[in-house]
Amino acid sequence: EHTVFSAPDLNLAICWELLLNKIRQSAGNLTIFNQLGILRDYTPEFIFCNLNVNEINLYFFQTCTCLISSRQNISNNTNENFSYYLSGLIEGDGTIFVPKTDRNKNNKLNYPSIQIVFNLKDLPLAMLIQKNLGNGSLSRKKGVNAYILTINNILGLIFIVKLINGKMRTPKLYAFHKLIDWLNNKDKNLNIDKLNKDNSSLNSNSWLSGFIEADGHFSVRTSITKLPGKYNKLECKLEISQRQKDHNDRDNLYFLEDIATIFLTNVKGFKMESKNPQYRLRTTSLKGNILVEKYLLNYPLFGSKYLDQIDWLKVLDYFKSGQQMLNIQEITKIKLNMNDKRTNFNWDHLQNFYKLD
């Protein structure tokens, strides 16, 4: 079962425009997000949107033509940072589904879809991405600590395809090309080109920040001991992990090695005896961590992981100054409020989220 938060595309745009206007009138900060209960228990029952019929009708006639026009010309006016970020997010925690047959066994039409998974606590980010796309439904599957953004209408799929075409670099490119084939077959006038894998430098765009948003983890380790001959151990690392083989038995090693190279580390296998062995890379040096810091300064994160990054950087500062062993208690205190232990969330940084032109 799913609890679904969805709306027709136009009503979604209306909802977000009016909501964001209220945010702009509130001293330019995201107090609405910061005050919602979604930031504490991660289990909202609704998306707040206070509209009456008159507001909807008025906004409909003012924006309908503009909205349709912008969606028809999506290939010309897009924000490259958002496009690369979205590509990394989909390749990290997304699924591209393309049906093999037109109808299922119950004779109902099959449709392709793109799904992106978000941690429960990242609902504000998911909502902003949904707003940017102007399409999709946001649902929570019971028993799973995640929200799923699903786009399965044709215009929405075409929009995303044109956004991220040529910006993908993992084996999900194969499913992406199948989706393009499906769309082209449905409308011969589309004629969307299947662009090759992106070979640009990972440091040159926001793809990696989207991928870290999906599959990265900021780790702080504090091993404190009073045993003779043993020493205290402190570490701060960025970790990224992926299953070794995708669902079509394609290897994920090559693009992970590209990430490892720019952060001066290596990819290693782990959980090798499990059903789904994985690859993992960890930054293992101060220089590597500083390179992570520099990259994310240029191409930031936007989910709750951004807050973990800020705390991680506080710990990194102790390592950069060589004072980490003198500040074990402070580092331990920081660690106890990171990742799954975080209880306080501030979403003001979403004011800087990428917007489409």
Protein backbone atom coordinates (compact mmCIF):
# COMPACT_ATOMS: atom_id res chain seq x y z
CA GLU A 1 0.00 0.00 0.00
CA HIS A 2 1.06 3.57 -0.66
CA THR A 3 0.15 6.90 0.84
CA VAL A 4 0.19 9.06 -2.27
CA PHE A 5 0.76 12.81 -2.51
CA SER A 6 -0.07 13.72 -6.07
CA ALA A 7 -1.86 16.34 -8.12
CA PRO A 8 -2.53 17.08 -11.78
CA ASP A 9 0.48 18.79 -13.28
CA LEU A 10 -1.16 22.20 -13.47
CA ASN A 11 -2.52 22.06 -9.92
CA LEU A 12 0.93 21.03 -8.75
CA ALA A 13 2.41 24.11 -10.36
CA ILE A 14 -0.34 26.29 -8.85
CA CYS A 15 0.22 24.80 -5.41
CA TRP A 16 3.95 25.34 -5.49
CA GLU A 17 3.80 28.84 -6.93
CA LEU A 18 1.45 30.05 -4.22
CA LEU A 19 3.35 28.23 -1.49
CA LEU A 20 6.68 29.64 -2.63
CA ASN A 21 5.18 33.12 -2.79
CA LYS A 22 4.30 32.77 0.86
CA ILE A 23 7.84 31.57 1.58
CA ARG A 24 9.30 34.58 -0.24
CA GLN A 25 7.10 36.86 1.87
CA SER A 26 8.48 35.26 5.04
CA ALA A 27 11.82 37.09 5.04
CA GLY A 28 13.11 34.88 2.24
CA ASN A 29 13.63 31.79 4.35
CA LEU A 30 12.09 28.33 4.36
CA THR A 31 10.30 28.66 7.68
CA ILE A 32 7.37 26.70 6.30
CA PHE A 33 9.59 23.65 5.83
CA ASN A 34 11.36 24.19 9.14
CA GLN A 35 8.08 24.38 11.05
CA LEU A 36 6.31 21.42 9.47
CA GLY A 37 6.14 18.23 11.48
CA ILE A 38 7.81 16.39 8.59
CA LEU A 39 11.18 17.50 9.89
CA ARG A 40 10.90 15.68 13.21
CA ASP A 41 9.09 12.39 12.78
CA TYR A 42 9.64 12.05 9.00
CA THR A 43 6.08 10.75 8.58
CA PRO A 44 3.83 13.48 7.14
CA GLU A 45 0.25 12.65 6.33
CA PHE A 46 -0.16 15.42 3.76
CA ILE A 47 1.58 18.03 1.66
CA PHE A 48 0.46 21.44 2.84
CA CYS A 49 -1.15 23.52 0.13
CA ASN A 50 -3.88 25.92 1.20
CA LEU A 51 -5.80 26.79 -1.98
CA ASN A 52 -9.39 27.71 -2.56
CA VAL A 53 -11.36 27.27 -5.78
CA ASN A 54 -11.17 30.93 -6.77
CA GLU A 55 -7.37 30.97 -6.43
CA ILE A 56 -7.09 27.86 -8.59
CA ASN A 57 -9.37 29.19 -11.32
CA LEU A 58 -7.65 32.57 -11.43
CA TYR A 59 -4.19 31.05 -11.54
CA PHE A 60 -5.27 28.52 -14.16
CA PHE A 61 -6.24 31.17 -16.71
CA GLN A 62 -3.12 33.24 -16.01
CA THR A 63 -0.61 30.41 -16.35
CA CYS A 64 -2.04 27.66 -18.54
CA THR A 65 -0.60 28.90 -21.84
CA CYS A 66 2.75 29.78 -20.28
CA LEU A 67 3.08 26.38 -18.59
CA ILE A 68 2.28 24.40 -21.73
CA SER A 69 4.64 26.51 -23.82
CA SER A 70 7.55 26.10 -21.41
CA ARG A 71 7.11 22.33 -21.38
CA GLN A 72 7.16 22.21 -25.17
CA ASN A 73 10.48 24.07 -25.35
CA ILE A 74 12.28 22.31 -22.56
CA SER A 75 15.36 21.51 -24.63
CA ASN A 76 16.30 25.20 -24.93
CA ASN A 77 15.87 26.66 -21.45
CA THR A 78 17.18 24.40 -18.73
CA ASN A 79 19.60 24.81 -15.87
CA GLU A 80 22.67 22.66 -16.46
CA ASN A 81 23.37 22.30 -12.76
CA PHE A 82 19.90 20.92 -12.06
CA SER A 83 20.15 18.58 -15.05
CA TYR A 84 23.47 17.09 -13.97
CA TYR A 85 22.36 16.89 -10.34
CA LEU A 86 19.14 15.12 -11.35
CA SER A 87 21.07 12.68 -13.52
CA GLY A 88 23.38 11.79 -10.62
CA LEU A 89 20.41 11.40 -8.29
CA ILE A 90 18.60 9.06 -10.70
CA GLU A 91 21.73 7.02 -11.36
CA GLY A 92 22.35 6.70 -7.64
CA ASP A 93 18.89 6.01 -6.23
CA GLY A 94 16.59 5.88 -9.23
CA THR A 95 14.97 3.30 -11.46
CA ILE A 96 14.11 3.58 -15.14
CA PHE A 97 11.40 1.11 -16.06
CA VAL A 98 10.47 0.38 -19.67
CA PRO A 99 7.74 -2.23 -20.31
CA LYS A 100 8.46 -5.07 -22.68
CA THR A 101 4.84 -5.33 -23.82
CA ASP A 102 2.11 -2.77 -24.51
CA ARG A 103 -0.38 -4.48 -22.22
CA ASN A 104 -0.17 -6.60 -19.07
CA LYS A 105 -1.89 -9.92 -18.45
CA ASN A 106 -5.07 -8.06 -17.46
CA ASN A 107 -5.03 -6.24 -20.81
CA LYS A 108 -4.24 -2.90 -19.19
CA LEU A 109 -1.79 -0.58 -20.90
CA ASN A 110 1.79 -0.64 -19.65
CA TYR A 111 3.67 2.62 -19.26
CA PRO A 112 7.32 3.40 -18.61
CA SER A 113 8.31 5.30 -15.50
CA ILE A 114 11.20 6.95 -13.74
CA GLN A 115 11.31 6.59 -9.97
CA ILE A 116 13.59 8.34 -7.49
CA VAL A 117 13.87 7.16 -3.89
CA PHE A 118 14.29 9.65 -1.03
CA ASN A 119 14.90 9.03 2.65
CA LEU A 120 11.86 9.95 4.73
CA LYS A 121 13.66 12.94 6.24
CA ASP A 122 14.38 14.32 2.74
CA LEU A 123 10.75 15.02 1.87
CA PRO A 124 11.38 18.81 1.47
CA LEU A 125 14.01 18.11 -1.19
CA ALA A 126 11.72 15.61 -2.93
CA MET A 127 8.96 18.20 -2.99
CA LEU A 128 11.21 20.84 -4.56
CA ILE A 129 12.38 18.43 -7.24
CA GLN A 130 8.75 17.50 -7.94
CA LYS A 131 7.98 21.21 -8.22
CA ASN A 132 10.90 21.78 -10.62
CA LEU A 133 9.77 18.93 -12.84
CA GLY A 134 6.12 19.96 -12.74
CA ASN A 135 5.22 16.27 -12.90
CA GLY A 136 5.03 13.16 -10.80
CA SER A 137 3.46 11.71 -7.68
CA LEU A 138 5.17 11.45 -4.32
CA SER A 139 4.29 8.40 -2.25
CA ARG A 140 5.39 6.59 0.85
CA LYS A 141 5.38 2.83 0.74
CA LYS A 142 4.39 1.33 4.06
CA GLY A 143 7.16 -0.52 5.83
CA VAL A 144 9.89 1.30 3.91
CA ASN A 145 11.67 4.37 5.26
CA ALA A 146 11.46 6.20 1.98
CA TYR A 147 9.39 8.35 -0.30
CA ILE A 148 9.23 7.54 -3.99
CA LEU A 149 8.84 10.20 -6.66
CA THR A 150 7.28 8.54 -9.72
CA ILE A 151 7.00 10.15 -13.15
CA ASN A 152 5.00 8.07 -15.61
CA ASN A 153 3.13 10.52 -17.84
CA ILE A 154 4.51 11.04 -21.34
CA LEU A 155 5.17 14.79 -21.11
CA GLY A 156 6.94 14.37 -17.80
CA LEU A 157 9.13 11.57 -19.16
CA ILE A 158 10.03 13.58 -22.26
CA PHE A 159 10.91 16.54 -20.04
CA ILE A 160 13.32 14.47 -17.92
CA VAL A 161 14.81 12.75 -20.96
CA LYS A 162 15.67 16.09 -22.52
CA LEU A 163 17.07 17.33 -19.22
CA ILE A 164 19.53 14.49 -18.61
CA ASN A 165 20.24 13.13 -22.11
CA GLY A 166 24.02 13.10 -22.56
CA LYS A 167 24.65 13.51 -18.83
CA MET A 168 24.55 9.88 -17.70
CA ARG A 169 27.64 7.78 -16.97
CA THR A 170 26.51 4.51 -15.33
CA PRO A 171 24.97 1.28 -16.72
CA LYS A 172 21.53 2.86 -16.24
CA LEU A 173 22.27 4.51 -19.57
CA TYR A 174 21.08 1.28 -21.25
CA ALA A 175 17.63 1.53 -19.65
CA PHE A 176 17.58 5.25 -20.47
CA HIS A 177 18.17 4.49 -24.16
CA LYS A 178 15.34 1.93 -24.08
CA LEU A 179 13.09 4.65 -22.70
CA ILE A 180 14.04 6.94 -25.57
CA ASP A 181 13.27 4.15 -28.04
CA TRP A 182 9.86 3.67 -26.40
CA LEU A 183 9.06 7.40 -26.61
CA ASN A 184 10.24 7.70 -30.21
CA ASN A 185 8.12 4.71 -31.20
CA LYS A 186 5.04 6.30 -29.65
CA ASP A 187 5.57 9.59 -31.48
CA LYS A 188 7.58 9.52 -34.71
CA ASN A 189 7.90 13.31 -34.58
CA LEU A 190 9.94 13.22 -31.39
CA ASN A 191 13.10 11.77 -32.91
CA ILE A 192 15.10 12.12 -29.66
CA ASP A 193 18.78 11.26 -30.16
CA LYS A 194 20.33 8.67 -27.84
CA LEU A 195 23.42 10.51 -26.62
CA ASN A 196 26.45 8.56 -25.42
CA LYS A 197 27.88 8.25 -21.93
CA ASP A 198 29.12 11.52 -20.47
CA ASN A 199 32.92 11.59 -20.31
CA SER A 200 33.35 15.09 -18.92
CA SER A 201 35.41 15.64 -15.79
CA LEU A 202 33.50 14.80 -12.62
CA ASN A 203 34.82 18.06 -11.17
CA SER A 204 33.18 20.10 -13.92
CA ASN A 205 29.49 19.67 -13.06
CA SER A 206 26.99 18.70 -10.37
CA TRP A 207 26.46 15.05 -11.40
CA LEU A 208 28.60 13.77 -8.54
CA SER A 209 26.77 15.87 -5.94
CA GLY A 210 23.51 14.25 -7.05
CA PHE A 211 25.12 10.83 -6.82
CA ILE A 212 26.54 11.55 -3.35
CA GLU A 213 23.09 12.79 -2.32
CA ALA A 214 21.80 9.35 -3.22
CA ASP A 215 24.57 6.98 -2.16
CA GLY A 216 27.15 8.93 -0.16
CA HIS A 217 27.71 8.75 3.59
CA PHE A 218 29.69 11.15 5.78
CA SER A 219 31.39 9.01 8.39
CA VAL A 220 33.11 10.04 11.61
CA ARG A 221 34.76 7.29 13.64
CA THR A 222 35.88 7.68 17.24
CA SER A 223 37.52 4.66 18.85
CA ILE A 224 38.48 5.59 22.39
CA THR A 225 40.38 3.15 24.60
CA LYS A 226 42.31 3.12 27.87
CA LEU A 227 43.84 -0.31 27.32
CA PRO A 228 47.65 -0.44 27.55
CA GLY A 229 49.35 -0.56 24.17
CA LYS A 230 46.18 0.61 22.40
CA TYR A 231 45.66 4.04 20.90
CA ASN A 232 42.67 6.25 20.28
CA LYS A 233 41.60 6.30 16.66
CA LEU A 234 39.82 9.13 14.91
CA GLU A 235 38.68 9.17 11.29
CA CYS A 236 36.47 11.22 9.03
CA LYS A 237 35.63 9.81 5.63
CA LEU A 238 33.25 10.09 2.74
CA GLU A 239 31.95 6.66 1.78
CA ILE A 240 30.13 5.71 -1.43
CA SER A 241 28.83 2.21 -2.06
CA GLN A 242 26.99 0.47 -4.88
CA ARG A 243 26.07 -3.10 -5.70
CA GLN A 244 28.70 -4.69 -7.95
CA LYS A 245 26.27 -5.76 -10.66
CA ASP A 246 23.07 -4.06 -11.75
CA HIS A 247 19.83 -5.94 -12.48
CA ASN A 248 21.09 -6.75 -15.96
CA ASP A 249 24.44 -8.07 -14.67
CA ARG A 250 26.39 -4.99 -15.80
CA ASP A 251 29.36 -4.04 -13.68
CA ASN A 252 29.38 -0.75 -11.75
CA LEU A 253 33.14 -0.66 -11.21
CA TYR A 254 34.25 1.68 -13.99
CA PHE A 255 32.40 4.84 -12.92
CA LEU A 256 33.18 4.23 -9.23
CA GLU A 257 36.85 4.11 -10.15
CA ASP A 258 36.46 7.52 -11.79
CA ILE A 259 35.08 8.89 -8.52
CA ALA A 260 37.82 7.22 -6.50
CA THR A 261 40.49 8.77 -8.72
CA ILE A 262 39.44 12.37 -8.15
CA PHE A 263 39.36 11.78 -4.37
CA LEU A 264 42.75 9.98 -4.30
CA THR A 265 41.43 6.62 -3.14
CA ASN A 266 40.49 3.14 -4.41
CA VAL A 267 37.41 0.98 -4.88
CA LYS A 268 37.21 -2.21 -2.84
CA GLY A 269 34.71 -5.05 -2.71
CA PHE A 270 32.77 -5.88 0.45
CA LYS A 271 29.90 -8.14 1.46
CA MET A 272 31.46 -10.53 -1.02
CA GLU A 273 29.71 -13.58 0.44
CA SER A 274 26.26 -12.00 0.33
CA LYS A 275 23.63 -12.35 -2.38
CA ASN A 276 24.45 -8.85 -3.63
CA PRO A 277 28.16 -8.09 -3.18
CA GLN A 278 29.02 -4.42 -3.28
CA TYR A 279 31.76 -1.96 -4.16
CA ARG A 280 32.78 0.73 -1.73
CA LEU A 281 35.16 3.64 -1.87
CA ARG A 282 36.31 5.65 1.13
CA THR A 283 38.41 8.76 1.30
CA THR A 284 41.53 7.63 3.13
CA SER A 285 43.65 10.77 3.32
CA LEU A 286 43.43 14.38 4.42
CA LYS A 287 44.14 15.48 0.84
CA GLY A 288 41.25 13.37 -0.43
CA ASN A 289 38.87 14.86 2.15
CA ILE A 290 39.96 18.37 1.22
CA LEU A 291 39.17 17.57 -2.43
CA VAL A 292 35.67 16.46 -1.34
CA GLU A 293 35.29 19.75 0.51
CA LYS A 294 36.34 21.78 -2.53
CA TYR A 295 34.04 19.90 -4.89
CA LEU A 296 30.97 20.29 -2.65
CA LEU A 297 31.71 23.98 -2.24
CA ASN A 298 31.20 24.33 -6.01
CA TYR A 299 28.37 21.79 -6.34
CA PRO A 300 26.51 21.54 -3.03
CA LEU A 301 24.18 18.96 -1.56
CA PHE A 302 20.59 19.86 -0.72
CA GLY A 303 19.05 17.06 1.33
CA SER A 304 19.59 16.30 5.00
CA LYS A 305 22.99 15.00 3.91
CA TYR A 306 24.00 18.64 3.50
CA LEU A 307 23.59 19.03 7.27
CA ASP A 308 25.76 15.95 7.83
CA GLN A 309 28.34 17.44 5.48
CA ILE A 310 28.46 20.65 7.54
CA ASP A 311 29.14 18.67 10.72
CA TRP A 312 31.67 16.49 8.90
CA LEU A 313 33.52 19.62 7.77
CA LYS A 314 33.73 20.78 11.39
CA VAL A 315 35.53 17.55 12.19
CA LEU A 316 37.69 17.90 9.09
CA ASP A 317 38.81 21.33 10.29
CA TYR A 318 40.33 19.68 13.38
CA PHE A 319 42.27 17.31 11.11
CA LYS A 320 43.42 20.16 8.90
CA SER A 321 44.83 21.98 11.92
CA GLY A 322 46.31 18.81 13.40
CA GLN A 323 44.25 19.30 16.56
CA GLN A 324 41.95 16.30 16.28
CA MET A 325 43.43 14.33 19.19
CA LEU A 326 43.05 17.34 21.46
CA ASN A 327 39.37 17.65 20.63
CA ILE A 328 38.11 14.08 20.96
CA GLN A 329 35.18 15.04 23.18
CA GLU A 330 33.99 17.75 20.79
CA ILE A 331 34.31 15.41 17.79
CA THR A 332 32.35 12.73 19.66
CA LYS A 333 29.64 15.28 20.41
CA ILE A 334 29.41 16.23 16.74
CA LYS A 335 29.24 12.58 15.68
CA LEU A 336 26.33 11.89 18.04
CA ASN A 337 24.15 14.31 16.10
CA MET A 338 24.93 13.13 12.57
CA ASN A 339 23.22 10.83 10.08
CA ASP A 340 20.55 8.61 11.66
CA LYS A 341 21.07 10.29 15.05
CA ARG A 342 20.10 13.73 13.75
CA THR A 343 16.93 15.15 15.30
CA ASN A 344 17.15 18.84 14.35
CA PHE A 345 16.75 19.95 10.75
CA ASN A 346 17.03 23.38 9.18
CA TRP A 347 16.14 23.68 5.51
CA ASP A 348 17.14 27.27 4.81
CA HIS A 349 19.79 26.01 2.38
CA LEU A 350 17.02 24.93 0.01
CA GLN A 351 16.66 28.60 -0.91
CA ASN A 352 19.73 27.98 -3.08
CA PHE A 353 18.33 24.94 -4.85
CA TYR A 354 18.69 24.85 -8.63
CA LYS A 355 15.85 26.41 -10.56
CA LEU A 356 14.92 25.89 -14.18
CA ASP A 357 15.12 29.00 -16.36
